Amino acid sequence: MSSTSQPTKSLRVLEAEKRLEQARNALKDARNAENRQKRKIEDRQKIILGGALLKAAEGDERFSNVVEALFKRLSREQDVKAFQDHGFIVPRPAQAPNEG
């Protein structure tokens, strides 16, 4: 009678494999957290710049033209819809009474 069973892993190997898997999971979690933080910072920067651009467009025709040009470049339907659904109007500088 011959034994054809495979040798079993030692406790030491099993524990090392477990630690390796835990380390891989920890690395994956750390990378995900780092990516979330980067996206959060990038989103905040975009919001701040967008707000600054819209505010500038209220007082300067050049910036208003930039906003209008950017709006016209939107190609994704959901992007255009996001503005249309909320009645977005390109900000324009307030005209002085003698300007016409």
Short mmCIF file of N, CA, C and O in Angstrom, two decimals:
data_model
loop_
_atom_site.label_atom_id
_atom_site.label_comp_id
_atom_site.label_asym_id
_atom_site.label_seq_id
_atom_site.Cartn_x
_atom_site.Cartn_y
_atom_site.Cartn_z
N MET A 1 0.83 -1.16 0.00
CA MET A 1 0.00 0.00 0.00
C MET A 1 0.88 1.23 0.00
O MET A 1 1.64 1.46 0.92
N SER A 2 0.78 2.05 -1.06
CA SER A 2 1.62 3.23 -1.14
C SER A 2 0.79 4.47 -0.85
O SER A 2 -0.37 4.56 -1.18
N SER A 3 1.41 5.42 -0.24
CA SER A 3 0.72 6.66 0.12
C SER A 3 1.01 7.70 -0.96
O SER A 3 2.16 8.03 -1.19
N THR A 4 -0.03 8.20 -1.63
CA THR A 4 0.13 9.21 -2.67
C THR A 4 -0.38 10.57 -2.21
O THR A 4 -0.57 11.46 -3.00
N SER A 5 -0.63 10.73 -0.94
CA SER A 5 -1.11 12.02 -0.45
C SER A 5 0.02 13.04 -0.48
O SER A 5 1.19 12.71 -0.32
N GLN A 6 -0.38 14.28 -0.68
CA GLN A 6 0.61 15.35 -0.72
C GLN A 6 1.03 15.70 0.69
O GLN A 6 0.24 15.60 1.63
N PRO A 7 2.25 16.14 0.83
CA PRO A 7 2.70 16.52 2.16
C PRO A 7 1.92 17.75 2.65
O PRO A 7 1.58 18.63 1.87
N THR A 8 1.63 17.80 3.90
CA THR A 8 0.89 18.93 4.45
C THR A 8 1.86 20.06 4.77
O THR A 8 3.05 19.83 5.02
N LYS A 9 1.34 21.26 4.76
CA LYS A 9 2.17 22.42 5.08
C LYS A 9 2.38 22.47 6.58
O LYS A 9 1.49 22.17 7.36
N SER A 10 3.55 22.93 6.93
CA SER A 10 3.85 23.04 8.35
C SER A 10 3.12 24.25 8.93
O SER A 10 2.70 25.16 8.21
N LEU A 11 2.97 24.26 10.22
CA LEU A 11 2.33 25.36 10.92
C LEU A 11 3.08 26.66 10.65
O LEU A 11 2.46 27.72 10.45
N ARG A 12 4.38 26.58 10.57
CA ARG A 12 5.20 27.76 10.31
C ARG A 12 4.89 28.36 8.93
O ARG A 12 4.76 29.57 8.77
N VAL A 13 4.74 27.50 7.92
CA VAL A 13 4.41 27.97 6.57
C VAL A 13 3.01 28.56 6.54
O VAL A 13 2.77 29.62 5.95
N LEU A 14 2.06 27.91 7.18
CA LEU A 14 0.69 28.41 7.22
C LEU A 14 0.61 29.79 7.87
O LEU A 14 -0.08 30.69 7.39
N GLU A 15 1.33 29.97 8.96
CA GLU A 15 1.34 31.26 9.66
C GLU A 15 2.01 32.33 8.80
O GLU A 15 1.55 33.48 8.75
N ALA A 16 3.07 31.97 8.12
CA ALA A 16 3.76 32.93 7.24
C ALA A 16 2.84 33.34 6.09
O ALA A 16 2.78 34.51 5.71
N GLU A 17 2.11 32.39 5.52
CA GLU A 17 1.16 32.71 4.44
C GLU A 17 0.05 33.63 4.95
O GLU A 17 -0.38 34.55 4.24
N LYS A 18 -0.40 33.38 6.16
CA LYS A 18 -1.44 34.23 6.75
C LYS A 18 -0.93 35.66 6.94
O LYS A 18 -1.62 36.63 6.61
N ARG A 19 0.29 35.79 7.45
CA ARG A 19 0.89 37.12 7.64
C ARG A 19 1.07 37.83 6.30
O ARG A 19 0.84 39.03 6.17
N LEU A 20 1.48 37.07 5.27
CA LEU A 20 1.66 37.63 3.94
C LEU A 20 0.33 38.15 3.40
O LEU A 20 0.27 39.26 2.86
N GLU A 21 -0.72 37.39 3.55
CA GLU A 21 -2.04 37.81 3.09
C GLU A 21 -2.51 39.06 3.85
O GLU A 21 -3.05 40.00 3.26
N GLN A 22 -2.27 39.10 5.15
CA GLN A 22 -2.64 40.27 5.95
C GLN A 22 -1.84 41.50 5.50
O GLN A 22 -2.38 42.61 5.42
N ALA A 23 -0.56 41.31 5.20
CA ALA A 23 0.26 42.42 4.74
C ALA A 23 -0.22 42.92 3.38
O ALA A 23 -0.27 44.13 3.14
N ARG A 24 -0.59 42.01 2.50
CA ARG A 24 -1.12 42.41 1.19
C ARG A 24 -2.42 43.21 1.35
O ARG A 24 -2.62 44.21 0.67
N ASN A 25 -3.27 42.75 2.25
CA ASN A 25 -4.53 43.47 2.49
C ASN A 25 -4.27 44.85 3.09
O ASN A 25 -4.93 45.82 2.73
N ALA A 26 -3.31 44.93 4.00
CA ALA A 26 -2.98 46.21 4.61
C ALA A 26 -2.43 47.18 3.56
O ALA A 26 -2.76 48.37 3.56
N LEU A 27 -1.59 46.67 2.65
CA LEU A 27 -1.04 47.50 1.58
C LEU A 27 -2.16 47.99 0.66
O LEU A 27 -2.20 49.16 0.28
N LYS A 28 -3.06 47.10 0.30
CA LYS A 28 -4.19 47.47 -0.55
C LYS A 28 -5.05 48.54 0.12
O LYS A 28 -5.43 49.53 -0.51
N ASP A 29 -5.32 48.38 1.41
CA ASP A 29 -6.10 49.37 2.15
C ASP A 29 -5.39 50.72 2.20
O ASP A 29 -6.02 51.77 2.06
N ALA A 30 -4.08 50.69 2.41
CA ALA A 30 -3.31 51.93 2.47
C ALA A 30 -3.31 52.64 1.13
O ALA A 30 -3.46 53.87 1.06
N ARG A 31 -3.18 51.90 0.05
CA ARG A 31 -3.22 52.50 -1.29
C ARG A 31 -4.60 53.09 -1.58
O ARG A 31 -4.69 54.19 -2.14
N ASN A 32 -5.65 52.37 -1.20
CA ASN A 32 -7.00 52.88 -1.41
C ASN A 32 -7.24 54.17 -0.62
O ASN A 32 -7.83 55.12 -1.13
N ALA A 33 -6.77 54.20 0.62
CA ALA A 33 -6.92 55.39 1.45
C ALA A 33 -6.16 56.57 0.85
O ALA A 33 -6.65 57.70 0.83
N GLU A 34 -4.97 56.31 0.35
CA GLU A 34 -4.16 57.36 -0.28
C GLU A 34 -4.86 57.89 -1.53
O GLU A 34 -4.92 59.11 -1.75
N ASN A 35 -5.41 57.00 -2.34
CA ASN A 35 -6.11 57.42 -3.55
C ASN A 35 -7.37 58.22 -3.23
O ASN A 35 -7.67 59.21 -3.89
N ARG A 36 -8.10 57.81 -2.19
CA ARG A 36 -9.28 58.57 -1.77
C ARG A 36 -8.89 59.98 -1.33
O ARG A 36 -9.55 60.96 -1.67
N GLN A 37 -7.79 60.08 -0.59
CA GLN A 37 -7.33 61.39 -0.11
C GLN A 37 -6.92 62.28 -1.29
O GLN A 37 -7.25 63.46 -1.33
N LYS A 38 -6.23 61.70 -2.28
CA LYS A 38 -5.83 62.47 -3.46
C LYS A 38 -7.05 62.98 -4.22
O LYS A 38 -7.09 64.13 -4.64
N ARG A 39 -8.04 62.09 -4.40
CA ARG A 39 -9.27 62.50 -5.10
C ARG A 39 -9.99 63.60 -4.33
O ARG A 39 -10.52 64.54 -4.93
N LYS A 40 -10.01 63.48 -3.03
CA LYS A 40 -10.68 64.48 -2.20
C LYS A 40 -10.01 65.85 -2.38
O LYS A 40 -10.69 66.87 -2.53
N ILE A 41 -8.70 65.87 -2.37
CA ILE A 41 -7.95 67.13 -2.56
C ILE A 41 -8.19 67.68 -3.96
O ILE A 41 -8.45 68.88 -4.12
N GLU A 42 -8.13 66.82 -4.98
CA GLU A 42 -8.35 67.27 -6.36
C GLU A 42 -9.77 67.82 -6.53
O GLU A 42 -9.96 68.86 -7.18
N ASP A 43 -10.75 67.15 -5.96
CA ASP A 43 -12.14 67.63 -6.05
C ASP A 43 -12.28 68.99 -5.38
O ASP A 43 -12.93 69.89 -5.91
N ARG A 44 -11.67 69.15 -4.22
CA ARG A 44 -11.73 70.44 -3.51
C ARG A 44 -11.08 71.55 -4.33
O ARG A 44 -11.60 72.66 -4.43
N GLN A 45 -9.94 71.24 -4.96
CA GLN A 45 -9.27 72.23 -5.79
C GLN A 45 -10.16 72.64 -6.96
O GLN A 45 -10.25 73.83 -7.29
N LYS A 46 -10.81 71.67 -7.59
CA LYS A 46 -11.69 71.96 -8.72
C LYS A 46 -12.86 72.84 -8.29
O LYS A 46 -13.24 73.78 -8.99
N ILE A 47 -13.43 72.53 -7.14
CA ILE A 47 -14.57 73.32 -6.64
C ILE A 47 -14.13 74.75 -6.35
O ILE A 47 -14.81 75.71 -6.73
N ILE A 48 -12.99 74.90 -5.71
CA ILE A 48 -12.50 76.24 -5.38
C ILE A 48 -12.22 77.04 -6.64
O ILE A 48 -12.62 78.21 -6.77
N LEU A 49 -11.52 76.42 -7.62
CA LEU A 49 -11.22 77.13 -8.86
C LEU A 49 -12.49 77.45 -9.65
O LEU A 49 -12.61 78.53 -10.23
N GLY A 50 -13.43 76.51 -9.66
CA GLY A 50 -14.70 76.75 -10.35
C GLY A 50 -15.44 77.93 -9.74
O GLY A 50 -15.96 78.80 -10.44
N GLY A 51 -15.48 77.97 -8.42
CA GLY A 51 -16.13 79.07 -7.73
C GLY A 51 -15.43 80.40 -8.01
O GLY A 51 -16.08 81.43 -8.22
N ALA A 52 -14.11 80.37 -8.01
CA ALA A 52 -13.35 81.59 -8.28
C ALA A 52 -13.60 82.06 -9.71
O ALA A 52 -13.74 83.28 -9.96
N LEU A 53 -13.67 81.13 -10.65
CA LEU A 53 -13.93 81.49 -12.04
C LEU A 53 -15.31 82.10 -12.20
O LEU A 53 -15.48 83.13 -12.87
N LEU A 54 -16.32 81.50 -11.57
CA LEU A 54 -17.68 82.04 -11.67
C LEU A 54 -17.77 83.42 -11.02
O LEU A 54 -18.43 84.32 -11.55
N LYS A 55 -17.10 83.59 -9.90
CA LYS A 55 -17.11 84.91 -9.24
C LYS A 55 -16.41 85.95 -10.12
O LYS A 55 -16.89 87.08 -10.26
N ALA A 56 -15.29 85.57 -10.72
CA ALA A 56 -14.57 86.48 -11.61
C ALA A 56 -15.42 86.84 -12.82
O ALA A 56 -15.39 87.97 -13.31
N ALA A 57 -16.21 85.87 -13.30
CA ALA A 57 -17.05 86.11 -14.48
C ALA A 57 -18.15 87.13 -14.20
O ALA A 57 -18.63 87.80 -15.11
N GLU A 58 -18.53 87.28 -12.94
CA GLU A 58 -19.55 88.26 -12.58
C GLU A 58 -19.03 89.69 -12.73
O GLU A 58 -19.81 90.62 -12.85
N GLY A 59 -17.71 89.85 -12.70
CA GLY A 59 -17.15 91.19 -12.75
C GLY A 59 -16.26 91.47 -13.95
O GLY A 59 -15.78 92.59 -14.10
N ASP A 60 -16.04 90.46 -14.79
CA ASP A 60 -15.10 90.66 -15.89
C ASP A 60 -15.60 89.87 -17.10
O ASP A 60 -15.75 88.65 -17.04
N GLU A 61 -15.83 90.57 -18.19
CA GLU A 61 -16.36 89.96 -19.41
C GLU A 61 -15.44 88.86 -19.94
O GLU A 61 -15.90 87.85 -20.49
N ARG A 62 -14.12 89.02 -19.77
CA ARG A 62 -13.19 87.99 -20.27
C ARG A 62 -13.45 86.65 -19.59
O ARG A 62 -13.49 85.61 -20.26
N PHE A 63 -13.63 86.68 -18.28
CA PHE A 63 -13.89 85.44 -17.56
C PHE A 63 -15.27 84.89 -17.89
O PHE A 63 -15.47 83.68 -17.97
N SER A 64 -16.21 85.77 -18.12
CA SER A 64 -17.54 85.34 -18.52
C SER A 64 -17.48 84.61 -19.86
O SER A 64 -18.14 83.58 -20.05
N ASN A 65 -16.67 85.11 -20.76
CA ASN A 65 -16.50 84.46 -22.06
C ASN A 65 -15.83 83.10 -21.91
O ASN A 65 -16.16 82.16 -22.64
N VAL A 66 -14.91 82.99 -20.97
CA VAL A 66 -14.24 81.71 -20.71
C VAL A 66 -15.27 80.69 -20.20
O VAL A 66 -15.31 79.55 -20.66
N VAL A 67 -16.13 81.11 -19.26
CA VAL A 67 -17.15 80.22 -18.73
C VAL A 67 -18.08 79.77 -19.86
O VAL A 67 -18.40 78.58 -19.98
N GLU A 68 -18.47 80.70 -20.70
CA GLU A 68 -19.36 80.37 -21.81
C GLU A 68 -18.67 79.38 -22.78
O GLU A 68 -19.29 78.40 -23.21
N ALA A 69 -17.41 79.61 -23.07
CA ALA A 69 -16.68 78.71 -23.97
C ALA A 69 -16.53 77.32 -23.35
O ALA A 69 -16.68 76.31 -24.04
N LEU A 70 -16.26 77.27 -22.06
CA LEU A 70 -16.14 75.97 -21.38
C LEU A 70 -17.48 75.23 -21.39
O LEU A 70 -17.54 74.03 -21.61
N PHE A 71 -18.54 75.97 -21.14
CA PHE A 71 -19.87 75.37 -21.14
C PHE A 71 -20.19 74.76 -22.50
O PHE A 71 -20.75 73.67 -22.60
N LYS A 72 -19.83 75.46 -23.56
CA LYS A 72 -20.08 74.96 -24.92
C LYS A 72 -19.26 73.72 -25.25
O LYS A 72 -19.62 72.96 -26.14
N ARG A 73 -18.16 73.51 -24.53
CA ARG A 73 -17.29 72.36 -24.79
C ARG A 73 -17.76 71.09 -24.08
O ARG A 73 -17.21 70.02 -24.31
N LEU A 74 -18.75 71.21 -23.23
CA LEU A 74 -19.25 70.02 -22.55
C LEU A 74 -19.85 69.08 -23.58
O LEU A 74 -20.71 69.47 -24.37
N SER A 75 -19.39 67.84 -23.57
CA SER A 75 -19.86 66.90 -24.59
C SER A 75 -20.69 65.77 -23.99
O SER A 75 -21.50 65.18 -24.68
N ARG A 76 -20.48 65.46 -22.73
CA ARG A 76 -21.23 64.37 -22.12
C ARG A 76 -22.63 64.86 -21.75
O ARG A 76 -22.79 65.91 -21.13
N GLU A 77 -23.62 64.09 -22.15
CA GLU A 77 -25.02 64.47 -21.92
C GLU A 77 -25.30 64.73 -20.45
O GLU A 77 -25.98 65.69 -20.10
N GLN A 78 -24.75 63.89 -19.57
CA GLN A 78 -25.02 64.06 -18.14
C GLN A 78 -24.40 65.36 -17.60
O GLN A 78 -24.93 65.96 -16.67
N ASP A 79 -23.29 65.81 -18.19
CA ASP A 79 -22.68 67.06 -17.76
C ASP A 79 -23.56 68.24 -18.17
O ASP A 79 -23.81 69.15 -17.37
N VAL A 80 -24.01 68.25 -19.41
CA VAL A 80 -24.88 69.32 -19.90
C VAL A 80 -26.17 69.33 -19.09
O VAL A 80 -26.65 70.39 -18.65
N LYS A 81 -26.73 68.15 -18.85
CA LYS A 81 -27.99 68.02 -18.11
C LYS A 81 -27.86 68.57 -16.69
O LYS A 81 -28.79 69.18 -16.16
N ALA A 82 -26.71 68.38 -16.09
CA ALA A 82 -26.50 68.86 -14.72
C ALA A 82 -26.67 70.37 -14.64
O ALA A 82 -27.16 70.90 -13.64
N PHE A 83 -26.31 71.08 -15.70
CA PHE A 83 -26.46 72.53 -15.72
C PHE A 83 -27.86 72.94 -16.16
O PHE A 83 -28.44 73.87 -15.61
N GLN A 84 -28.40 72.25 -17.14
CA GLN A 84 -29.73 72.60 -17.64
C GLN A 84 -30.80 72.36 -16.57
O GLN A 84 -31.71 73.16 -16.42
N ASP A 85 -30.68 71.28 -15.83
CA ASP A 85 -31.68 70.94 -14.81
C ASP A 85 -31.73 71.97 -13.68
O ASP A 85 -32.73 72.06 -12.97
N HIS A 86 -30.66 72.72 -13.52
CA HIS A 86 -30.61 73.69 -12.43
C HIS A 86 -30.62 75.13 -12.92
O HIS A 86 -30.30 76.05 -12.18
N GLY A 87 -30.98 75.32 -14.17
CA GLY A 87 -31.13 76.67 -14.71
C GLY A 87 -29.85 77.48 -14.71
O GLY A 87 -29.89 78.68 -14.42
N PHE A 88 -28.74 76.87 -15.02
CA PHE A 88 -27.46 77.58 -15.02
C PHE A 88 -27.45 78.66 -16.09
O PHE A 88 -27.82 78.44 -17.23
N ILE A 89 -27.05 79.85 -15.69
CA ILE A 89 -26.89 80.97 -16.62
C ILE A 89 -25.44 81.43 -16.51
O ILE A 89 -24.92 81.61 -15.40
N VAL A 90 -24.80 81.63 -17.65
CA VAL A 90 -23.42 82.10 -17.65
C VAL A 90 -23.39 83.46 -16.96
O VAL A 90 -24.12 84.37 -17.34
N PRO A 91 -22.57 83.60 -15.92
CA PRO A 91 -22.50 84.88 -15.22
C PRO A 91 -21.96 85.97 -16.12
O PRO A 91 -21.04 85.75 -16.90
N ARG A 92 -22.56 87.13 -16.04
CA ARG A 92 -22.13 88.29 -16.82
C ARG A 92 -21.89 89.45 -15.86
O ARG A 92 -22.59 89.60 -14.87
N PRO A 93 -20.91 90.29 -16.19
CA PRO A 93 -20.66 91.46 -15.35
C PRO A 93 -21.89 92.38 -15.35
O PRO A 93 -22.58 92.51 -16.35
N ALA A 94 -22.15 92.94 -14.21
CA ALA A 94 -23.24 93.90 -14.12
C ALA A 94 -22.82 95.16 -14.88
O ALA A 94 -21.70 95.65 -14.74
N GLN A 95 -23.72 95.64 -15.70
CA GLN A 95 -23.42 96.83 -16.50
C GLN A 95 -23.81 98.09 -15.72
O GLN A 95 -24.85 98.12 -15.08
N ALA A 96 -22.99 99.08 -15.84
CA ALA A 96 -23.29 100.37 -15.22
C ALA A 96 -24.46 100.99 -15.98
O ALA A 96 -24.64 100.73 -17.17
N PRO A 97 -25.26 101.85 -15.34
CA PRO A 97 -26.43 102.44 -15.98
C PRO A 97 -26.12 103.18 -17.29
O PRO A 97 -26.95 103.19 -18.18
N ASN A 98 -24.94 103.73 -17.43
CA ASN A 98 -24.62 104.50 -18.65
C ASN A 98 -24.04 103.64 -19.75
O ASN A 98 -23.67 104.14 -20.79
N GLU A 99 -23.91 102.29 -19.51
CA GLU A 99 -23.30 101.43 -20.53
C GLU A 99 -24.33 100.86 -21.50
O GLU A 99 -23.99 100.17 -22.42
N GLY A 100 -25.57 101.03 -21.26
CA GLY A 100 -26.44 100.69 -22.22
C GLY A 100 -27.42 99.75 -22.37
O GLY A 100 -28.00 99.24 -23.10
#
